[in-house]
Amino acid sequence: MNQQLFKSAYKIWTGAGATAQLKHEVARLQMNNPLIVSDAIIKQIGLLDEVCASLDEASFGTFLDVEPEPAFSVIEACKKVFLAGGHDGFIAIGGGSAIDTAKAASVYASYEGSLHDFVGTDLVPQKGAPLIAIPTTAGTGSEVTNIAILSDKDAQLKKGIASDYLLPDVAIVAPEMTRTAPQHVTAASGIDAMVHGIEAYLSVNASPITDALALQSITMIARSLPKAYSNSHQLAAREEMATASLMAGMAFGNAGVGAVHALAYPLGGRFQMAHGVSNALLLPFVMEVNKPACLERLKDIADALGEQTSGLSLNEAADRAIMGMTRLCAQVKIPASLKEFDIKESDLKEMTEDASKIERLLKNNPRQLTKAEIYEIYQAAYVGRAQQ
Ligand SMILES: [Fe+2]
């Protein structure tokens, strides 16, 4: 076996009430004046105050201007607040956007050049101030990955900064923090987590460690997402989703994600489509194109999803994985086609050009896709999956 590196957040707390650990971690990391990075909604629904109450008398500041798919200007603004307030650490409370904002701002705060210098892989020169991540959605896995995804509004593209210096020092994954997520967010972020598990399992960089995390996360999400979706107070389902999302994050943070995420980028960048929704729309068609390269692994995914595969040929069993995901997406009311959004068929060509440039992800895919194949996937997603 080739040498492989596994990396994650340095410490991970999980379980109901885990936010009680925050004050201890703040003290351990010698944060005397942390900056809390979040958004106005998290403040409005009371999650921020709930977490801050545990900080006792520690002084802290807040940056609440996080926006979905944060623009580069948001990181600039966060850096300014961090420096002006003499802060010495970050506590991110929110979905992937808040955590990505804090991750990028932590390394950017001590850098004098342009934030664009960091776009790509391993271009960040040094670690920044310590960072504690507390997710409020079960989906992105950002609390344990070394990636921050930002929006380049000028280029209408999402851009990734990948560096081990972005790995949070502590992740605190407490299910009660996700109880206020609206139903459509629970659905989209839950499917995003599922796609992380599936793409990590199908990645050319998969390892026994990432395989175990990926398959287990797929099983847990298939079991608990419909329950968490239909009743946000089902804390057991929320807890399983929060832990599964974390595990899928650990899997893809090391094995990488592939063509689903690469093709989803232009949908987020050009059409501001929610990340989980764009992934869900593309997933069955990418799985179909990938199928010849990963029949056995797709059968494993079908089994992990709880599909019945005994007595089936390998090909039929692989199809069950695609069918199972199509059914799950319909169950949590994810739209069925790109047509339902403000996208024209004539946009697909440009989207194909944009997606084909996302080498960082496409190289992880079990099949190397041609531009023609990428275009065909978009066309199929435009028409949409059959409703089951
Ligand atoms: Fe994702």
Short mmCIF file of C-alpha atoms and ligand atoms in Angstrom, two decimals:
data_model
loop_
_atom_site.label_atom_id
_atom_site.label_comp_id
_atom_site.label_asym_id
_atom_site.label_seq_id
_atom_site.Cartn_x
_atom_site.Cartn_y
_atom_site.Cartn_z
CA MET A 1 0.00 0.00 0.00
CA ASN A 2 1.19 3.51 -0.79
CA GLN A 3 1.96 5.78 2.13
CA GLN A 4 -1.10 7.73 3.11
CA LEU A 5 -1.69 10.59 5.50
CA PHE A 6 -4.86 10.93 7.57
CA LYS A 7 -5.62 14.34 9.03
CA SER A 8 -8.47 15.92 10.88
CA ALA A 9 -9.19 18.53 13.55
CA TYR A 10 -6.81 18.08 16.49
CA LYS A 11 -9.63 17.41 18.98
CA ILE A 12 -13.24 16.44 18.29
CA TRP A 13 -16.04 16.57 20.86
CA THR A 14 -19.37 14.96 19.98
CA GLY A 15 -22.68 14.32 21.72
CA ALA A 16 -25.53 16.19 23.38
CA GLY A 17 -24.26 19.03 25.56
CA ALA A 18 -20.75 18.98 24.06
CA THR A 19 -20.74 22.80 23.86
CA ALA A 20 -20.04 22.72 27.62
CA GLN A 21 -16.48 21.89 26.58
CA LEU A 22 -16.05 25.23 24.84
CA LYS A 23 -14.83 27.18 27.86
CA HIS A 24 -12.23 24.50 28.67
CA GLU A 25 -10.94 24.49 25.10
CA VAL A 26 -10.85 28.30 25.00
CA ALA A 27 -8.70 28.23 28.16
CA ARG A 28 -6.47 25.43 26.85
CA LEU A 29 -5.83 27.35 23.62
CA GLN A 30 -5.08 30.47 25.68
CA MET A 31 -7.75 32.51 23.93
CA ASN A 32 -8.28 35.56 26.13
CA ASN A 33 -10.25 37.53 23.56
CA PRO A 34 -11.65 35.27 20.84
CA LEU A 35 -13.65 36.53 17.87
CA ILE A 36 -16.93 34.68 17.36
CA VAL A 37 -17.67 34.31 13.65
CA SER A 38 -21.32 33.69 12.85
CA ASP A 39 -24.35 35.29 11.19
CA ALA A 40 -27.33 37.39 12.20
CA ILE A 41 -29.79 34.48 12.01
CA ILE A 42 -27.80 32.35 14.44
CA LYS A 43 -27.81 35.34 16.77
CA GLN A 44 -31.53 35.95 16.25
CA ILE A 45 -32.58 32.37 17.05
CA GLY A 46 -30.59 32.42 20.26
CA LEU A 47 -27.90 29.85 19.44
CA LEU A 48 -25.14 32.41 19.78
CA ASP A 49 -26.20 33.54 23.25
CA GLU A 50 -26.59 29.92 24.31
CA VAL A 51 -22.98 29.18 23.40
CA CYS A 52 -21.59 32.51 24.63
CA ALA A 53 -23.22 31.97 28.04
CA SER A 54 -20.77 29.14 28.60
CA LEU A 55 -17.83 31.49 28.14
CA ASP A 56 -18.21 32.87 31.65
CA GLU A 57 -16.48 36.17 31.97
CA ALA A 58 -14.08 35.78 29.09
CA SER A 59 -14.14 38.79 26.84
CA PHE A 60 -14.94 38.17 23.21
CA GLY A 61 -16.02 40.00 20.09
CA THR A 62 -18.45 39.04 17.36
CA PHE A 63 -18.38 39.15 13.58
CA LEU A 64 -21.91 38.43 12.33
CA ASP A 65 -21.56 39.38 8.66
CA VAL A 66 -21.07 35.85 7.36
CA GLU A 67 -23.09 35.25 4.21
CA PRO A 68 -23.89 32.01 2.38
CA GLU A 69 -21.06 31.01 0.05
CA PRO A 70 -18.92 33.85 1.47
CA ALA A 71 -17.30 36.29 -0.92
CA PHE A 72 -13.62 37.25 -0.62
CA SER A 73 -14.76 40.64 0.71
CA VAL A 74 -16.35 38.91 3.74
CA ILE A 75 -12.98 37.44 4.71
CA GLU A 76 -11.38 40.88 4.29
CA ALA A 77 -14.02 42.35 6.61
CA CYS A 78 -13.55 39.57 9.17
CA LYS A 79 -9.78 40.11 9.16
CA LYS A 80 -10.28 43.83 9.82
CA VAL A 81 -12.54 43.17 12.83
CA PHE A 82 -10.10 40.56 14.17
CA LEU A 83 -7.11 42.90 13.98
CA ALA A 84 -8.97 46.02 15.20
CA GLY A 85 -10.31 44.15 18.23
CA GLY A 86 -6.92 42.66 19.21
CA HIS A 87 -8.42 39.17 19.09
CA ASP A 88 -6.35 36.04 19.66
CA GLY A 89 -8.51 33.21 18.33
CA PHE A 90 -11.63 32.29 16.39
CA ILE A 91 -14.82 30.51 17.43
CA ALA A 92 -16.95 29.72 14.36
CA ILE A 93 -20.64 29.00 15.05
CA GLY A 94 -22.77 28.20 12.00
CA GLY A 95 -22.93 26.21 8.82
CA GLY A 96 -20.03 25.68 6.44
CA SER A 97 -20.00 29.35 5.46
CA ALA A 98 -19.26 30.59 9.01
CA ILE A 99 -16.64 27.91 9.57
CA ASP A 100 -15.00 28.52 6.18
CA THR A 101 -14.96 32.28 6.85
CA ALA A 102 -13.18 31.76 10.18
CA LYS A 103 -10.75 29.23 8.67
CA ALA A 104 -9.77 31.58 5.83
CA ALA A 105 -9.64 34.66 8.12
CA SER A 106 -7.43 32.83 10.64
CA VAL A 107 -4.64 32.28 8.12
CA TYR A 108 -5.24 35.57 6.30
CA ALA A 109 -5.10 37.78 9.41
CA SER A 110 -1.30 37.63 9.60
CA TYR A 111 -0.70 37.78 5.83
CA GLU A 112 0.12 40.96 4.00
CA GLY A 113 -0.53 39.87 0.42
CA SER A 114 -3.77 39.13 -1.40
CA LEU A 115 -6.23 36.48 -0.24
CA HIS A 116 -6.25 35.25 -3.84
CA ASP A 117 -2.65 34.06 -3.27
CA PHE A 118 -4.09 31.22 -1.16
CA VAL A 119 -6.47 29.84 -3.80
CA GLY A 120 -5.34 26.35 -4.73
CA THR A 121 -3.58 23.64 -2.77
CA ASP A 122 -0.87 24.17 -0.13
CA LEU A 123 -0.35 27.87 -0.85
CA VAL A 124 -0.93 29.13 2.71
CA PRO A 125 2.46 29.93 4.31
CA GLN A 126 1.65 29.41 8.01
CA LYS A 127 -0.94 28.57 10.62
CA GLY A 128 -3.03 31.40 11.97
CA ALA A 129 -4.67 32.04 15.34
CA PRO A 130 -6.36 28.99 16.97
CA LEU A 131 -9.83 28.05 15.80
CA ILE A 132 -12.76 26.20 17.39
CA ALA A 133 -15.57 25.14 15.03
CA ILE A 134 -19.14 24.52 16.22
CA PRO A 135 -21.40 23.45 13.31
CA THR A 136 -25.12 24.28 13.35
CA THR A 137 -25.95 22.17 10.29
CA ALA A 138 -25.22 18.50 9.71
CA GLY A 139 -23.63 18.52 6.29
CA THR A 140 -20.50 20.33 5.26
CA GLY A 141 -18.00 18.55 7.50
CA SER A 142 -16.03 21.81 7.41
CA GLU A 143 -15.24 21.41 11.12
CA VAL A 144 -12.74 18.65 10.28
CA THR A 145 -11.50 19.49 6.79
CA ASN A 146 -8.59 21.55 5.50
CA ILE A 147 -10.65 23.38 2.88
CA ALA A 148 -12.47 26.72 2.73
CA ILE A 149 -14.79 27.42 -0.21
CA LEU A 150 -15.26 31.07 -1.17
CA SER A 151 -17.21 32.84 -3.93
CA ASP A 152 -15.32 34.87 -6.49
CA LYS A 153 -18.18 37.20 -7.42
CA ASP A 154 -16.28 38.73 -10.37
CA ALA A 155 -15.47 35.39 -11.97
CA GLN A 156 -18.86 33.93 -10.86
CA LEU A 157 -16.96 30.92 -9.58
CA LYS A 158 -16.53 29.19 -6.28
CA LYS A 159 -12.87 28.88 -5.35
CA GLY A 160 -11.22 26.61 -2.83
CA ILE A 161 -8.32 27.19 -0.45
CA ALA A 162 -6.89 23.82 0.60
CA SER A 163 -4.18 23.82 3.25
CA ASP A 164 -3.52 21.81 6.39
CA TYR A 165 -3.15 25.14 8.20
CA LEU A 166 -6.93 25.47 7.86
CA LEU A 167 -7.63 22.40 10.00
CA PRO A 168 -9.53 23.56 13.09
CA ASP A 169 -7.88 23.01 16.47
CA VAL A 170 -11.14 21.80 17.99
CA ALA A 171 -14.49 20.67 16.54
CA ILE A 172 -17.49 20.62 18.87
CA VAL A 173 -20.33 18.71 17.23
CA ALA A 174 -23.43 18.91 19.44
CA PRO A 175 -26.77 17.74 17.98
CA GLU A 176 -28.82 20.39 19.77
CA MET A 177 -26.98 23.04 17.76
CA THR A 178 -28.66 21.70 14.59
CA ARG A 179 -32.24 21.60 15.95
CA THR A 180 -33.15 25.03 14.58
CA ALA A 181 -32.02 24.32 11.01
CA PRO A 182 -35.01 24.81 8.66
CA GLN A 183 -36.34 21.70 6.95
CA HIS A 184 -34.91 22.53 3.51
CA VAL A 185 -31.48 23.16 5.08
CA THR A 186 -31.63 19.83 6.93
CA ALA A 187 -32.41 18.15 3.58
CA ALA A 188 -29.76 19.91 1.47
CA SER A 189 -26.98 19.70 4.05
CA GLY A 190 -27.85 16.08 4.84
CA ILE A 191 -27.62 15.11 1.17
CA ASP A 192 -24.34 17.05 0.94
CA ALA A 193 -22.98 14.89 3.78
CA MET A 194 -24.19 11.78 1.98
CA VAL A 195 -22.45 12.88 -1.22
CA HIS A 196 -19.26 13.40 0.80
CA GLY A 197 -19.48 9.80 1.98
CA ILE A 198 -20.27 8.43 -1.49
CA GLU A 199 -17.61 10.44 -3.33
CA ALA A 200 -14.97 9.64 -0.68
CA TYR A 201 -15.78 5.93 -1.02
CA LEU A 202 -15.52 6.11 -4.83
CA SER A 203 -12.40 8.33 -4.80
CA VAL A 204 -9.17 7.03 -6.33
CA ASN A 205 -7.53 8.17 -3.05
CA ALA A 206 -9.78 6.10 -0.79
CA SER A 207 -8.00 4.18 1.98
CA PRO A 208 -9.22 1.58 4.50
CA ILE A 209 -9.57 4.40 7.05
CA THR A 210 -11.65 6.65 4.80
CA ASP A 211 -13.66 3.63 3.53
CA ALA A 212 -14.74 2.75 7.07
CA LEU A 213 -15.77 6.33 7.83
CA ALA A 214 -17.52 6.75 4.47
CA LEU A 215 -19.58 3.54 4.55
CA GLN A 216 -20.63 4.04 8.15
CA SER A 217 -21.65 7.64 7.45
CA ILE A 218 -23.74 6.50 4.44
CA THR A 219 -25.58 3.95 6.61
CA MET A 220 -26.21 6.48 9.38
CA ILE A 221 -27.45 9.21 7.01
CA ALA A 222 -29.78 6.84 5.11
CA ARG A 223 -31.24 5.79 8.46
CA SER A 224 -31.56 9.17 10.15
CA LEU A 225 -31.99 11.88 7.49
CA PRO A 226 -35.69 11.14 6.77
CA LYS A 227 -36.38 11.24 10.55
CA ALA A 228 -34.39 14.44 11.16
CA TYR A 229 -36.13 15.97 8.11
CA SER A 230 -39.67 15.11 9.17
CA ASN A 231 -39.23 16.09 12.82
CA SER A 232 -36.51 18.51 13.88
CA HIS A 233 -37.04 17.57 17.55
CA GLN A 234 -35.98 13.97 17.01
CA LEU A 235 -32.75 14.49 18.89
CA ALA A 236 -31.54 10.90 18.34
CA ALA A 237 -31.81 11.38 14.55
CA ARG A 238 -30.16 14.82 14.82
CA GLU A 239 -27.33 13.30 16.85
CA GLU A 240 -26.78 10.55 14.30
CA MET A 241 -26.82 13.09 11.44
CA ALA A 242 -24.35 15.39 13.23
CA THR A 243 -21.92 12.53 13.87
CA ALA A 244 -22.39 11.04 10.38
CA SER A 245 -21.73 14.42 8.77
CA LEU A 246 -18.53 14.70 10.81
CA MET A 247 -17.45 11.20 9.75
CA ALA A 248 -18.21 11.91 6.08
CA GLY A 249 -16.15 15.10 6.48
CA MET A 250 -13.22 13.08 7.86
CA ALA A 251 -13.56 10.68 4.90
CA PHE A 252 -13.66 13.30 2.16
CA GLY A 253 -11.17 15.56 3.95
CA ASN A 254 -8.63 12.85 3.21
CA ALA A 255 -9.90 10.89 0.17
CA GLY A 256 -11.33 13.98 -1.56
CA VAL A 257 -14.60 14.43 -3.40
CA GLY A 258 -15.02 14.01 -7.15
CA ALA A 259 -17.12 14.91 -10.17
CA VAL A 260 -20.38 15.62 -8.31
CA HIS A 261 -18.72 18.44 -6.39
CA ALA A 262 -16.74 19.65 -9.42
CA LEU A 263 -19.90 19.92 -11.51
CA ALA A 264 -21.80 21.50 -8.62
CA TYR A 265 -19.32 24.40 -8.37
CA PRO A 266 -20.65 26.34 -11.39
CA LEU A 267 -24.24 25.90 -10.15
CA GLY A 268 -23.29 27.56 -6.87
CA GLY A 269 -21.01 30.14 -8.48
CA ARG A 270 -23.28 31.25 -11.35
CA PHE A 271 -26.74 30.51 -10.05
CA GLN A 272 -26.29 30.64 -6.24
CA MET A 273 -27.90 27.23 -5.96
CA ALA A 274 -27.58 25.70 -2.47
CA HIS A 275 -24.58 23.39 -2.40
CA GLY A 276 -26.48 20.31 -1.22
CA VAL A 277 -29.22 20.80 -3.81
CA SER A 278 -26.78 21.07 -6.71
CA ASN A 279 -24.98 17.96 -5.49
CA ALA A 280 -28.24 16.04 -5.19
CA LEU A 281 -29.35 17.01 -8.70
CA LEU A 282 -26.10 15.79 -10.23
CA LEU A 283 -25.44 12.72 -8.09
CA PRO A 284 -27.49 10.01 -9.91
CA PHE A 285 -26.15 11.03 -13.32
CA VAL A 286 -22.51 11.14 -12.17
CA MET A 287 -22.99 7.74 -10.51
CA GLU A 288 -24.38 6.39 -13.79
CA VAL A 289 -21.37 7.63 -15.78
CA ASN A 290 -18.95 6.39 -13.11
CA LYS A 291 -20.62 2.97 -12.90
CA PRO A 292 -18.34 0.96 -15.25
CA ALA A 293 -15.31 2.03 -13.18
CA CYS A 294 -16.70 1.17 -9.75
CA LEU A 295 -19.36 -1.57 -9.90
CA GLU A 296 -18.25 -3.34 -6.73
CA ARG A 297 -17.97 -0.13 -4.75
CA LEU A 298 -21.42 0.95 -5.88
CA LYS A 299 -22.77 -2.39 -4.64
CA ASP A 300 -21.14 -1.67 -1.26
CA ILE A 301 -22.87 1.72 -1.25
CA ALA A 302 -26.21 0.06 -2.07
CA ASP A 303 -25.69 -2.28 0.89
CA ALA A 304 -24.74 0.64 3.16
CA LEU A 305 -27.92 2.44 2.07
CA GLY A 306 -29.92 -0.59 3.19
CA GLU A 307 -30.92 -1.63 -0.34
CA GLN A 308 -31.73 -5.27 -1.04
CA THR A 309 -28.95 -6.66 -3.27
CA SER A 310 -28.91 -10.41 -2.61
CA GLY A 311 -29.38 -12.49 -5.73
CA LEU A 312 -28.71 -9.52 -8.00
CA SER A 313 -25.93 -9.28 -10.59
CA LEU A 314 -23.18 -6.79 -9.77
CA ASN A 315 -24.60 -4.44 -12.36
CA GLU A 316 -28.11 -4.63 -10.89
CA ALA A 317 -26.75 -4.16 -7.36
CA ALA A 318 -24.83 -1.05 -8.49
CA ASP A 319 -28.07 0.30 -9.95
CA ARG A 320 -29.67 -0.11 -6.53
CA ALA A 321 -27.23 2.48 -5.13
CA ILE A 322 -28.40 4.99 -7.74
CA MET A 323 -32.06 4.11 -7.15
CA GLY A 324 -31.64 4.35 -3.38
CA MET A 325 -30.16 7.83 -3.62
CA THR A 326 -32.82 8.98 -6.08
CA ARG A 327 -35.49 7.81 -3.65
CA LEU A 328 -33.84 9.48 -0.65
CA CYS A 329 -33.53 12.82 -2.50
CA ALA A 330 -37.23 12.66 -3.43
CA GLN A 331 -38.15 11.74 0.15
CA VAL A 332 -36.54 14.92 1.50
CA LYS A 333 -38.11 16.98 -1.31
CA ILE A 334 -34.96 17.97 -3.20
CA PRO A 335 -35.96 19.44 -6.59
CA ALA A 336 -35.70 16.90 -9.41
CA SER A 337 -34.17 18.91 -12.27
CA LEU A 338 -32.02 21.93 -13.16
CA LYS A 339 -34.97 23.12 -15.25
CA GLU A 340 -36.74 24.08 -12.02
CA PHE A 341 -34.13 26.80 -11.49
CA ASP A 342 -33.42 29.90 -13.50
CA ILE A 343 -31.01 28.05 -15.77
CA LYS A 344 -31.29 27.84 -19.54
CA GLU A 345 -30.14 24.89 -21.57
CA SER A 346 -27.82 27.30 -23.40
CA ASP A 347 -25.96 27.87 -20.07
CA LEU A 348 -24.79 24.26 -19.97
CA LYS A 349 -21.88 24.83 -22.35
CA GLU A 350 -20.29 27.49 -20.16
CA MET A 351 -20.92 25.42 -17.06
CA THR A 352 -19.09 22.55 -18.78
CA GLU A 353 -16.10 24.83 -19.43
CA ASP A 354 -16.06 25.99 -15.80
CA ALA A 355 -16.43 22.48 -14.35
CA SER A 356 -13.74 20.98 -16.58
CA LYS A 357 -11.21 23.37 -14.97
CA ILE A 358 -11.80 21.99 -11.48
CA GLU A 359 -8.95 19.50 -11.77
CA ARG A 360 -8.41 19.46 -8.00
CA LEU A 361 -11.62 17.44 -7.66
CA LEU A 362 -11.98 15.77 -11.07
CA LYS A 363 -8.70 13.92 -10.54
CA ASN A 364 -10.26 12.11 -7.52
CA ASN A 365 -13.15 10.75 -9.59
CA PRO A 366 -13.11 7.02 -10.40
CA ARG A 367 -13.41 7.87 -14.10
CA GLN A 368 -11.60 10.71 -15.82
CA LEU A 369 -14.43 12.56 -17.53
CA THR A 370 -14.21 14.20 -20.95
CA LYS A 371 -15.86 17.56 -21.60
CA ALA A 372 -18.47 15.74 -23.69
CA GLU A 373 -19.32 13.51 -20.72
CA ILE A 374 -19.55 16.51 -18.37
CA TYR A 375 -21.92 18.18 -20.83
CA GLU A 376 -24.04 15.01 -21.04
CA ILE A 377 -24.31 14.87 -17.24
CA TYR A 378 -25.52 18.48 -17.16
CA GLN A 379 -28.02 17.73 -19.93
CA ALA A 380 -29.35 14.72 -18.04
CA ALA A 381 -29.60 16.75 -14.81
CA TYR A 382 -31.38 19.50 -16.75
CA VAL A 383 -34.11 17.07 -17.73
CA GLY A 384 -33.93 15.62 -14.25
CA ARG A 385 -34.29 12.38 -12.37
CA ALA A 386 -37.45 10.34 -12.65
CA GLN A 387 -39.62 10.81 -9.58
CA GLN A 388 -40.16 7.60 -7.64
FE FE B 1 -20.01 19.29 -0.15
#
